[in-house]
Tab-separated table of C-alpha atoms in Angstrom:
chain	number	residue	atom	x	y	z
A	1	MET	CA	54.610	47.355	60.930
A	2	SER	CA	56.441	44.238	59.747
A	3	ALA	CA	55.718	41.964	56.835
A	4	SER	CA	54.489	39.278	59.237
A	5	GLU	CA	51.471	41.520	60.049
A	6	GLY	CA	50.309	41.505	56.447
A	7	TYR	CA	52.201	44.359	54.823
A	8	PRO	CA	54.666	43.783	51.983
A	9	ALA	CA	58.303	43.905	52.948
A	10	GLY	CA	59.952	47.268	52.326
A	11	GLY	CA	56.595	49.058	51.869
A	12	ALA	CA	56.367	52.827	52.219
A	13	VAL	CA	55.282	54.382	55.447
A	14	SER	CA	52.271	56.001	53.705
A	15	ASN	CA	50.853	52.513	52.970
A	16	ARG	CA	50.459	51.776	56.665
A	17	PRO	CA	46.947	53.027	57.538
A	18	SER	CA	45.980	53.825	61.069
A	19	THR	CA	43.191	52.008	62.851
A	20	SER	CA	40.971	55.101	62.743
A	21	THR	CA	41.361	55.252	58.955
A	22	ILE	CA	40.354	51.595	58.584
A	23	VAL	CA	37.316	52.113	60.827
A	24	ARG	CA	36.283	55.239	58.872
A	25	LEU	CA	36.527	53.446	55.538
A	26	TYR	CA	34.619	50.417	56.876
A	27	VAL	CA	31.824	52.267	58.712
A	28	ASP	CA	31.388	55.596	56.894
A	29	ASP	CA	32.380	54.664	53.337
A	30	CYS	CA	30.902	51.116	53.629
A	31	LEU	CA	33.970	49.491	52.079
A	32	SER	CA	34.576	45.793	52.573
A	33	PRO	CA	37.730	44.413	54.262
A	34	TYR	CA	38.868	43.144	50.859
A	35	ALA	CA	38.509	46.631	49.300
A	36	ILE	CA	40.398	48.278	52.159
A	37	ALA	CA	43.165	45.658	51.980
A	38	LYS	CA	43.487	46.143	48.217
A	39	GLN	CA	43.691	49.897	48.629
A	40	PHE	CA	46.597	49.760	51.096
A	41	GLY	CA	48.271	46.617	49.779
A	42	CYS	CA	47.782	44.426	52.848
A	43	ALA	CA	45.934	41.226	53.706
A	44	HIS	CA	42.187	41.316	54.455
A	45	THR	CA	42.801	39.361	57.648
A	46	THR	CA	44.862	42.281	58.942
A	47	VAL	CA	41.981	44.680	58.298
A	48	ARG	CA	39.580	42.380	60.145
A	49	LYS	CA	42.015	42.114	63.042
A	50	ARG	CA	42.302	45.906	63.303
A	51	LEU	CA	38.504	46.284	63.240
A	52	LYS	CA	38.064	43.734	66.009
A	53	GLN	CA	40.726	45.404	68.130
A	54	ALA	CA	38.915	48.714	67.701
A	55	GLY	CA	35.655	47.120	68.897
A	56	CYS	CA	33.895	47.514	65.549
A	57	ALA	CA	31.208	44.919	64.832
A	58	LEU	CA	31.666	43.187	61.498
A	59	ARG	CA	28.788	43.066	59.036
A	60	SER	CA	26.929	39.829	58.335
A	61	ALA	CA	27.020	38.117	54.953
A	62	SER	CA	23.527	39.341	54.004
A	63	GLU	CA	24.386	42.940	54.902
A	64	ALA	CA	27.602	42.722	52.892
A	65	ILE	CA	25.713	41.381	49.843
A	66	SER	CA	23.118	44.166	50.109
A	67	LEU	CA	25.821	46.830	50.228
A	68	ALA	CA	27.671	45.232	47.330
A	69	ASN	CA	24.541	45.359	45.149
A	70	VAL	CA	23.918	49.074	45.777
A	71	GLY	CA	24.348	51.014	42.554
A	72	ARG	CA	24.652	47.979	40.320
A	73	PRO	CA	22.449	47.924	37.197
A	74	LYS	CA	19.495	45.536	37.293
A	75	TYR	CA	19.029	43.425	34.221
A	76	ALA	CA	15.555	42.662	32.875
A	77	HIS	CA	15.391	38.887	32.709
A	78	LYS	CA	13.173	37.795	29.821
A	79	SER	CA	12.122	34.264	29.079
A	80	LEU	CA	13.192	33.186	25.590
A	81	ALA	CA	11.600	29.739	25.843
A	82	HIS	CA	8.363	30.916	24.147
A	83	PRO	CA	9.195	33.945	21.986
A	84	GLY	CA	6.232	35.714	20.462
A	85	GLU	CA	3.719	34.003	22.800
A	86	PRO	CA	1.745	35.933	25.432
A	87	PRO	CA	2.381	35.028	29.063
A	88	ALA	CA	0.201	32.333	30.611
A	89	ASP	CA	-3.067	33.601	32.059
A	90	LYS	CA	-2.796	33.549	35.856
A	91	TRP	CA	-6.551	33.284	36.266
A	92	GLU	CA	-6.683	30.110	34.180
A	93	ILE	CA	-3.794	28.663	36.194
A	94	VAL	CA	-5.642	29.383	39.448
A	95	ARG	CA	-8.906	27.989	38.051
A	96	LEU	CA	-7.267	24.725	37.012
A	97	LYS	CA	-5.451	24.433	40.336
A	98	VAL	CA	-8.711	24.883	42.253
A	99	ALA	CA	-10.338	22.245	40.042
A	100	GLY	CA	-7.740	19.729	41.212
A	101	LYS	CA	-5.137	19.786	38.439
A	102	SER	CA	-1.518	19.195	39.366
A	103	ASN	CA	1.275	21.574	38.407
A	104	LEU	CA	2.489	19.092	35.801
A	105	GLU	CA	-0.938	18.859	34.155
A	106	ILE	CA	-1.300	22.649	34.092
A	107	ALA	CA	2.195	23.013	32.608
A	108	LYS	CA	1.316	20.610	29.784
A	109	LEU	CA	-1.889	22.500	28.992
A	110	PHE	CA	-0.060	25.838	28.716
A	111	ASN	CA	3.116	24.395	27.164
A	112	ARG	CA	5.172	25.776	30.031
A	113	SER	CA	7.590	24.346	32.552
A	114	VAL	CA	6.477	23.180	35.978
A	115	GLU	CA	8.701	25.829	37.567
A	116	SER	CA	6.861	28.648	35.753
A	117	ILE	CA	3.508	27.350	37.056
A	118	TYR	CA	4.981	27.133	40.535
A	119	VAL	CA	6.230	30.742	40.357
A	120	ALA	CA	2.856	31.986	39.079
A	121	LEU	CA	0.995	30.312	41.944
A	122	ARG	CA	3.468	31.527	44.540
A	123	GLY	CA	3.072	35.065	43.195
A	124	VAL	CA	-0.595	35.107	44.263
A	125	ASP	CA	0.149	33.328	47.562
A	126	PHE	CA	-1.408	30.058	46.477
A	127	PRO	CA	-0.440	27.100	48.707
A	128	VAL	CA	2.062	25.043	46.763
A	129	GLY	CA	4.805	22.659	47.759
A	130	ARG	CA	5.014	19.358	49.563
A	131	TRP	CA	2.382	20.064	52.211
A	132	SER	CA	0.100	22.106	49.959
A	133	SER	CA	-3.497	21.266	49.243
A	134	ILE	CA	-4.175	19.441	46.003
A	135	CYS	CA	-7.622	20.821	45.311
A	136	HIS	CA	-10.135	23.117	46.943
A	137	SER	CA	-13.752	22.655	47.913
A	138	PHE	CA	-15.947	25.663	48.674
A	139	GLY	CA	-12.840	27.840	48.720
A	140	GLU	CA	-11.068	25.779	51.372
A	141	PRO	CA	-8.276	23.210	51.017
A	142	PHE	CA	-9.566	19.657	50.799
A	143	ASP	CA	-6.823	18.124	52.934
A	144	ARG	CA	-6.622	15.402	55.588
A	145	ASN	CA	-8.603	17.461	58.109
A	146	ALA	CA	-11.404	18.024	55.575
A	147	LEU	CA	-11.517	14.309	54.779
A	148	ARG	CA	-11.619	13.396	58.467
A	149	THR	CA	-14.423	15.923	59.124
A	150	LEU	CA	-16.426	14.446	56.247
A	151	TYR	CA	-15.797	10.921	57.558
A	152	LEU	CA	-17.056	11.783	61.054
A	153	ALA	CA	-20.142	13.598	59.750
A	154	SER	CA	-21.128	10.754	57.400
A	155	GLY	CA	-21.417	8.155	60.162
A	156	LEU	CA	-19.947	5.479	57.882
A	157	ASN	CA	-17.331	3.028	59.007
A	158	LEU	CA	-14.010	2.824	57.225
A	159	ARG	CA	-15.031	-0.017	54.923
A	160	GLU	CA	-18.244	1.719	53.837
A	161	MET	CA	-16.470	5.041	53.368
A	162	ALA	CA	-13.751	3.416	51.270
A	163	ASP	CA	-16.391	1.769	49.061
A	164	GLN	CA	-18.213	5.080	48.619
A	165	LEU	CA	-15.062	7.000	47.650
A	166	GLY	CA	-13.564	4.178	45.610
A	167	VAL	CA	-10.217	4.274	47.448
A	168	PRO	CA	-8.310	1.457	49.177
A	169	TYR	CA	-9.180	0.737	52.793
A	170	ASN	CA	-5.607	1.252	54.015
A	171	THR	CA	-5.359	4.634	52.293
A	172	LEU	CA	-8.504	5.916	53.962
A	173	SER	CA	-7.484	4.485	57.323
A	174	ARG	CA	-4.101	6.203	57.159
A	175	HIS	CA	-5.655	9.593	56.414
A	176	THR	CA	-8.630	9.511	58.811
A	177	ARG	CA	-6.944	8.058	61.857
A	178	GLY	CA	-3.984	9.110	63.926
A	179	LYS	CA	-3.091	11.278	66.848
A	180	ILE	CA	-4.987	14.573	66.947
A	181	CYS	CA	-3.106	17.737	67.911
A	182	ALA	CA	-4.188	21.375	68.297
A	183	ARG	CA	-3.893	22.013	64.560
A	184	GLY	CA	-5.768	18.869	63.561
A	185	VAL	CA	-4.388	15.555	62.391
A	186	ARG	CA	-0.680	15.168	63.032
A	187	GLU	CA	1.419	16.781	60.343
A	188	SER	CA	4.041	14.055	60.311
A	189	ALA	CA	1.713	11.814	58.302
A	190	THR	CA	1.615	12.010	54.533
A	191	GLN	CA	-0.672	14.493	52.811
A	192	LEU	CA	-3.581	13.480	50.599
A	193	ASP	CA	-2.512	12.388	47.170
A	194	LEU	CA	-4.120	13.795	44.044
A	195	ARG	CA	-6.504	10.929	43.303
A	196	THR	CA	-7.811	10.600	46.872
A	197	ALA	CA	-8.468	14.339	47.169
A	198	ARG	CA	-10.286	14.415	43.829
A	199	LYS	CA	-12.481	11.450	44.728
A	200	GLY	CA	-13.301	12.889	48.142
A	201	LYS	CA	-14.214	16.281	46.693
A	202	GLU	CA	-16.386	14.801	43.927
A	203	TRP	CA	-18.140	12.424	46.325
A	204	MET	CA	-18.979	15.271	48.703
A	205	LYS	CA	-20.286	17.338	45.804
A	206	GLY	CA	-22.488	14.492	44.576
A	207	LEU	CA	-23.743	13.796	48.113
A	208	LEU	CA	-24.706	17.457	48.538
A	209	VAL	CA	-26.615	17.482	45.239
A	210	ARG	CA	-28.499	14.280	46.094
A	211	LEU	CA	-29.409	15.322	49.628
A	212	MET	CA	-30.500	18.826	48.616
A	213	ALA	CA	-32.631	17.441	45.786
A	214	THR	CA	-34.511	15.038	48.080
A	215	ALA	CA	-34.564	17.187	51.216
A	216	SER	CA	-37.559	19.133	52.409
A	217	LYS	CA	-37.423	22.929	52.227
A	218	ASN	CA	-39.565	23.082	55.348
A	219	PRO	CA	-37.259	23.574	58.367
A	220	GLY	CA	-39.635	21.638	60.597
A	221	VAL	CA	-38.123	18.445	61.965
A	222	ARG	CA	-40.568	15.630	61.390
A	223	LEU	CA	-39.389	12.064	61.950
A	224	GLY	CA	-37.654	10.785	58.854
A	225	ILE	CA	-37.550	14.146	57.046
A	226	HIS	CA	-34.264	16.002	56.632
A	227	SER	CA	-34.491	19.640	55.637
A	228	GLN	CA	-32.056	21.537	53.438
A	229	SER	CA	-31.005	23.725	56.355
A	230	ARG	CA	-30.000	20.643	58.355
A	231	VAL	CA	-27.966	19.345	55.411
A	232	LEU	CA	-26.080	22.654	55.201
A	233	MET	CA	-25.449	22.704	58.954
A	234	THR	CA	-24.046	19.175	58.735
A	235	LEU	CA	-21.808	19.459	55.680
A	236	PHE	CA	-20.811	23.135	56.093
A	237	PRO	CA	-20.490	23.917	59.811
A	238	ASN	CA	-18.388	27.031	59.055
A	239	LEU	CA	-20.810	28.528	56.541
A	240	ARG	CA	-21.147	31.730	58.569
A	241	GLU	CA	-17.383	32.380	58.426
A	242	ARG	CA	-17.353	31.783	54.671
A	243	TYR	CA	-20.275	34.195	54.316
A	244	ARG	CA	-18.376	36.958	56.104
A	245	LEU	CA	-15.410	36.481	53.776
A	246	LEU	CA	-17.736	36.648	50.764
A	247	ILE	CA	-19.308	39.903	51.998
A	248	GLU	CA	-15.890	41.538	52.409
A	249	ALA	CA	-14.695	40.311	48.997
A	250	LEU	CA	-17.838	41.543	47.225
A	251	ALA	CA	-17.466	44.951	48.855
A	252	GLY	CA	-13.875	45.147	47.578
A	253	LEU	CA	-14.872	44.068	44.070
A	254	GLN	CA	-17.727	46.580	44.112
A	255	LYS	CA	-15.285	49.433	44.708
A	256	ARG	CA	-13.101	48.261	41.835
A	257	LEU	CA	-16.088	48.039	39.477
A	258	ARG	CA	-17.412	51.465	40.382
A	259	ALA	CA	-13.978	52.929	39.657
A	260	ASN	CA	-13.909	51.104	36.282
A	261	PRO	CA	-17.502	50.947	34.928
A	262	ALA	CA	-16.485	49.470	31.557
A	263	TRP	CA	-14.916	46.334	33.036
A	264	SER	CA	-16.131	42.898	32.000
A	265	VAL	CA	-15.871	39.581	33.851
A	266	ALA	CA	-12.451	38.875	32.292
A	267	ASP	CA	-11.154	42.256	33.457
A	268	LEU	CA	-12.437	41.564	36.950
A	269	GLN	CA	-10.695	38.178	37.011
A	270	ARG	CA	-7.372	39.659	35.938
A	271	ASP	CA	-7.695	42.447	38.488
A	272	LEU	CA	-8.437	39.933	41.233
A	273	CYS	CA	-5.202	38.069	40.489
A	274	GLU	CA	-3.294	41.369	40.343
A	275	GLN	CA	-4.671	42.509	43.719
A	276	ALA	CA	-3.694	39.169	45.261
A	277	ARG	CA	-0.185	39.542	43.803
A	278	LEU	CA	0.167	43.054	45.249
A	279	GLU	CA	-0.983	41.828	48.651
A	280	LYS	CA	1.566	39.022	48.514
A	281	ALA	CA	4.333	41.495	47.580
A	282	GLY	CA	3.345	43.798	50.460
A	283	ARG	CA	2.525	46.736	48.194
A	284	ILE	CA	-1.031	46.983	49.527
A	285	ARG	CA	-2.300	46.142	52.988
A	286	GLY	CA	-4.443	43.211	53.987
A	287	ASP	CA	-4.982	39.718	52.631
A	288	LEU	CA	-8.648	39.853	51.565
A	289	PHE	CA	-8.147	39.015	47.885
A	290	ARG	CA	-5.564	36.323	48.683
A	291	ARG	CA	-8.062	34.528	50.916
A	292	PHE	CA	-10.880	34.921	48.403
A	293	LEU	CA	-8.905	33.852	45.322
A	294	PRO	CA	-9.236	30.017	45.884
A	295	TRP	CA	-13.016	30.467	46.152
A	296	ALA	CA	-13.398	32.886	43.230
A	297	PRO	CA	-13.344	30.305	40.354
A	298	GLU	CA	-16.379	28.532	41.835
A	299	LEU	CA	-18.375	31.777	42.152
A	300	MET	CA	-17.165	33.823	39.187
A	301	GLN	CA	-19.473	32.145	36.661
A	302	LEU	CA	-22.449	32.859	38.926
A	303	LEU	CA	-21.186	36.364	39.609
A	304	GLY	CA	-20.796	37.069	35.886
A	305	ARG	CA	-24.566	36.775	35.394
A	306	ARG	CA	-25.124	39.302	38.190
A	307	LEU	CA	-22.291	41.666	37.324
A	308	PRO	CA	-24.618	44.663	36.679
A	309	TYR	CA	-26.145	44.199	40.122
A	310	LEU	CA	-22.740	44.219	41.807
A	311	ARG	CA	-22.256	47.877	40.907
A	312	GLY	CA	-25.329	49.089	42.779
A	313	GLU	CA	-26.938	46.281	44.763
A	314	ARG	CA	-26.295	45.604	48.420
A	315	CYS	CA	-23.657	42.940	48.934
A	316	GLN	CA	-25.770	41.011	51.433
A	317	ARG	CA	-28.490	39.923	49.021
A	318	LEU	CA	-25.944	39.246	46.296
A	319	ALA	CA	-23.994	37.009	48.690
A	320	TRP	CA	-27.204	35.117	49.546
A	321	ALA	CA	-27.904	34.590	45.853
A	322	LEU	CA	-24.364	33.329	45.146
A	323	LEU	CA	-24.431	30.891	48.082
A	324	ALA	CA	-27.909	29.671	47.153
A	325	ASP	CA	-26.915	28.988	43.530
A	326	SER	CA	-23.659	27.247	44.457
A	327	LEU	CA	-25.300	25.049	47.124
A	328	GLY	CA	-28.501	24.266	45.218
A	329	THR	CA	-30.988	25.898	47.577
A	330	THR	CA	-32.967	29.122	47.985
A	331	GLN	CA	-32.042	32.477	49.492
A	332	SER	CA	-34.529	31.998	52.325
A	333	ILE	CA	-32.742	28.807	53.418
A	334	ILE	CA	-29.364	30.599	53.297
A	335	SER	CA	-30.655	33.516	55.367
A	336	GLU	CA	-32.145	31.076	57.859
A	337	VAL	CA	-28.851	29.215	58.333
A	338	LEU	CA	-26.867	32.453	58.612
A	339	ASN	CA	-29.226	34.034	61.142
A	340	PRO	CA	-27.817	33.183	64.616
A	341	SER	CA	-31.214	33.105	66.341
A	342	GLN	CA	-32.737	30.801	63.707
A	343	ALA	CA	-29.597	28.691	63.284
A	344	ALA	CA	-29.632	27.886	67.010
A	345	LYS	CA	-32.875	25.932	66.446
A	346	ILE	CA	-31.469	23.866	63.559
A	347	ARG	CA	-29.901	20.596	64.605
A	348	PRO	CA	-27.300	18.940	62.371
A	349	ILE	CA	-28.186	15.501	61.063
A	350	PRO	CA	-26.879	12.820	63.460
A	351	PRO	CA	-24.149	10.555	62.040
A	352	GLU	CA	-26.307	7.438	62.265
A	353	HIS	CA	-29.115	9.209	60.386
A	354	MET	CA	-26.652	10.492	57.778
A	355	ARG	CA	-25.283	6.976	57.329
A	356	TRP	CA	-28.745	5.644	56.558
A	357	LEU	CA	-29.360	8.467	54.074
A	358	ILE	CA	-26.110	7.700	52.260
A	359	LEU	CA	-26.535	3.933	52.120
A	360	SER	CA	-30.224	3.937	51.304
A	361	GLY	CA	-29.674	5.829	48.071
A	362	THR	CA	-33.120	7.419	48.285
A	363	GLY	CA	-32.200	10.443	50.359
A	364	GLN	CA	-35.533	10.244	52.201
A	365	MET	CA	-35.961	8.614	55.585
A	366	PRO	CA	-37.966	6.514	56.183
A	367	GLY	CA	-38.736	5.529	52.590
A	368	THR	CA	-39.936	2.052	53.610
A	369	ALA	CA	-41.290	0.376	56.680
A	370	ILE	CA	-37.907	-1.241	57.222
A	371	GLY	CA	-36.231	2.157	57.142
A	372	ALA	CA	-38.770	3.572	59.606
A	373	ALA	CA	-38.307	0.653	61.985
A	374	GLU	CA	-34.512	0.947	61.751
A	375	HIS	CA	-34.692	4.678	62.458
A	376	ARG	CA	-36.980	4.175	65.459
A	377	GLU	CA	-34.585	1.598	66.849
A	378	LYS	CA	-31.706	4.029	66.577
A	379	GLU	CA	-33.652	6.956	67.992
A	380	LYS	CA	-35.172	4.999	70.898
A	381	PRO	CA	-33.179	1.911	71.808
A	382	ALA	CA	-35.051	-0.920	73.470
A	383	ARG	CA	-34.869	-1.301	77.225
A	384	GLY	CA	-32.863	-3.990	78.943
A	385	ARG	CA	-29.652	-5.690	77.909
A	386	ARG	CA	-28.576	-5.618	74.299
A	387	ALA	CA	-29.371	-8.790	72.366
A	388	THR	CA	-26.362	-11.015	71.730
A	389	ASN	CA	-25.548	-12.680	68.448
A	390	THR	CA	-25.885	-16.261	69.654
A	391	LYS	CA	-25.269	-17.818	66.236
A	392	LEU	CA	-21.936	-16.024	65.947
A	393	TYR	CA	-20.734	-17.414	69.264
A	394	VAL	CA	-22.046	-20.901	68.455
A	395	ASP	CA	-19.948	-20.911	65.257
A	396	ALA	CA	-16.965	-19.571	67.178
A	397	ASP	CA	-17.367	-22.340	69.794
A	398	ALA	CA	-17.458	-24.964	67.049
A	399	LEU	CA	-14.254	-23.624	65.476
A	400	SER	CA	-12.598	-23.445	68.881
A	401	VAL	CA	-13.370	-27.104	69.499
A	402	GLN	CA	-11.590	-27.919	66.227
A	403	GLY	CA	-8.396	-26.450	67.689
A	404	ARG	CA	-8.280	-23.089	65.941
A	405	GLN	CA	-6.824	-20.020	67.644
A	406	TRP	CA	-9.048	-17.057	68.517
A	407	PRO	CA	-7.368	-14.615	66.064
A	408	GLN	CA	-7.920	-17.152	63.263
A	409	ILE	CA	-11.570	-17.541	64.254
A	410	ALA	CA	-11.991	-13.741	64.252
A	411	GLU	CA	-10.550	-13.500	60.741
A	412	ILE	CA	-13.102	-16.085	59.541
A	413	LEU	CA	-16.266	-14.839	61.301
A	414	ILE	CA	-15.780	-11.073	61.710
A	415	PRO	CA	-13.188	-9.961	59.138
A	416	GLU	CA	-14.241	-6.273	59.257
A	417	ASP	CA	-13.677	-6.004	63.016
A	418	CYS	CA	-10.465	-7.952	62.632
A	419	ARG	CA	-9.100	-5.412	60.143
A	420	VAL	CA	-9.684	-2.640	62.626
A	421	ASN	CA	-8.263	-4.397	65.702
A	422	ARG	CA	-7.385	-8.069	65.481
A	423	HIS	CA	-6.773	-8.542	69.196
A	424	ALA	CA	-10.047	-6.860	70.240
A	425	ALA	CA	-12.050	-8.946	67.761
A	426	ALA	CA	-10.502	-12.176	69.062
A	427	GLU	CA	-11.163	-11.155	72.663
A	428	LYS	CA	-14.780	-10.338	71.806
A	429	LEU	CA	-15.368	-13.840	70.460
A	430	ARG	CA	-13.574	-15.466	73.383
A	431	GLN	CA	-15.683	-13.647	75.972
A	432	GLY	CA	-18.877	-14.405	74.035
A	433	VAL	CA	-18.071	-18.126	73.905
A	434	ILE	CA	-17.336	-18.116	77.633
A	435	ARG	CA	-20.774	-16.597	78.337
A	436	LEU	CA	-22.399	-19.082	75.968
A	437	ARG	CA	-20.808	-22.079	77.702
A	438	ARG	CA	-21.755	-20.714	81.122
A	439	LYS	CA	-25.357	-20.330	79.980
A	440	ARG	CA	-25.405	-23.889	78.674
A	441	ARG	CA	-24.116	-25.305	81.991
A	442	LEU	CA	-26.743	-23.302	83.884
A	443	GLN	CA	-29.496	-24.683	81.638
A	444	GLN	CA	-28.198	-28.235	82.139
A	445	ARG	CA	-28.287	-27.849	85.940
A	446	GLN	CA	-31.830	-26.476	85.815
A	447	SER	CA	-33.052	-29.246	83.540
A	448	ALA	CA	-31.332	-32.038	85.532
A	449	PRO	CA	-33.784	-34.005	87.819
A	450	THR	CA	-33.426	-33.368	91.541
A	451	LYS	CA	-32.587	-36.293	93.830
């Protein structure tokens, strides 16, 4: 072989390996083309060329890196940023994340870097990153879909909802509207920011406390009375799925406690994080503890008072007690909502009824004669054509005579409708003025004397 093929000029004949030798070293001995070329004093491109001519498939970059790392010593990387300090408690990190703290806020509390908090959360399969949830409510991410579900169940319009949450109108409109796909609101839109998610979660929590405190525990549906079971069916439509997860998690924790009778609540919390980490690493099967971990900080304080009962009591009654304490109701109400035959008779609160309950501030409907009359009007609308707002169209006609355009008139008379759809609001006023003028001409013809 000549020097042009990659061998040094004047090389010995023994330095010219055969193709079978190159293939044996590459396949059997797992040597790289660079190692083979160095051994025989030739170019690595020549070795690759010989392998291709022999029909041998070359290894990918990842396979080559894996083979190169075989047998190499692994160094124990230790953080020297905080010498002498114990590692940050993963349970506290998870608890603060569920409460709505950002990674930066958690890092400042523990005197750690943001990257270390990120790694700790990723180790237990906590959703982090750009599209991650900011805080959790009832063990579920409070994201754009949760905010939209709450908006539809409340029956409020965008302006009223924005005033209740204390967020700008445009922010709420951007998160509650948009094209709906199979997975919910389109993912191309921005995720909830920290302040909006916190305000939405706290408002829902306060609404639940107020409604449950003023609701009737009697499941009977009398006009104007909302029961606690109807409130739960409205605000938590997936309560049965959450209950099944809680039953499975309590059964798993019960096995761990029976194997370790001397454990306290702190030991159980650390073990829960460790089990979630092992599930994430694939060392144990399933994902039960990973799914339960975002919900655990809300229930662990209640579970700590019933820790002796977890070792021997049935998980069903313990799950009822935990749900009843966290939702501010009784175990009988929880069992009623979770029973399929009884839950089929419970109707969720209609959006228009829920809107009145939120805006009234009393939580009881009807608290006054005005509230009763308003509710009866909504339940049984009057027959015939809907009454028109004649004064609104009279004012619009007067502004139109002054030479103003219809969009300008809509911004003056109906600013809320104009914010939603400016063109539709202007068209509504224009059509109403046309009907008003037609009615006036008809009245003039009827009142004119006949010849």
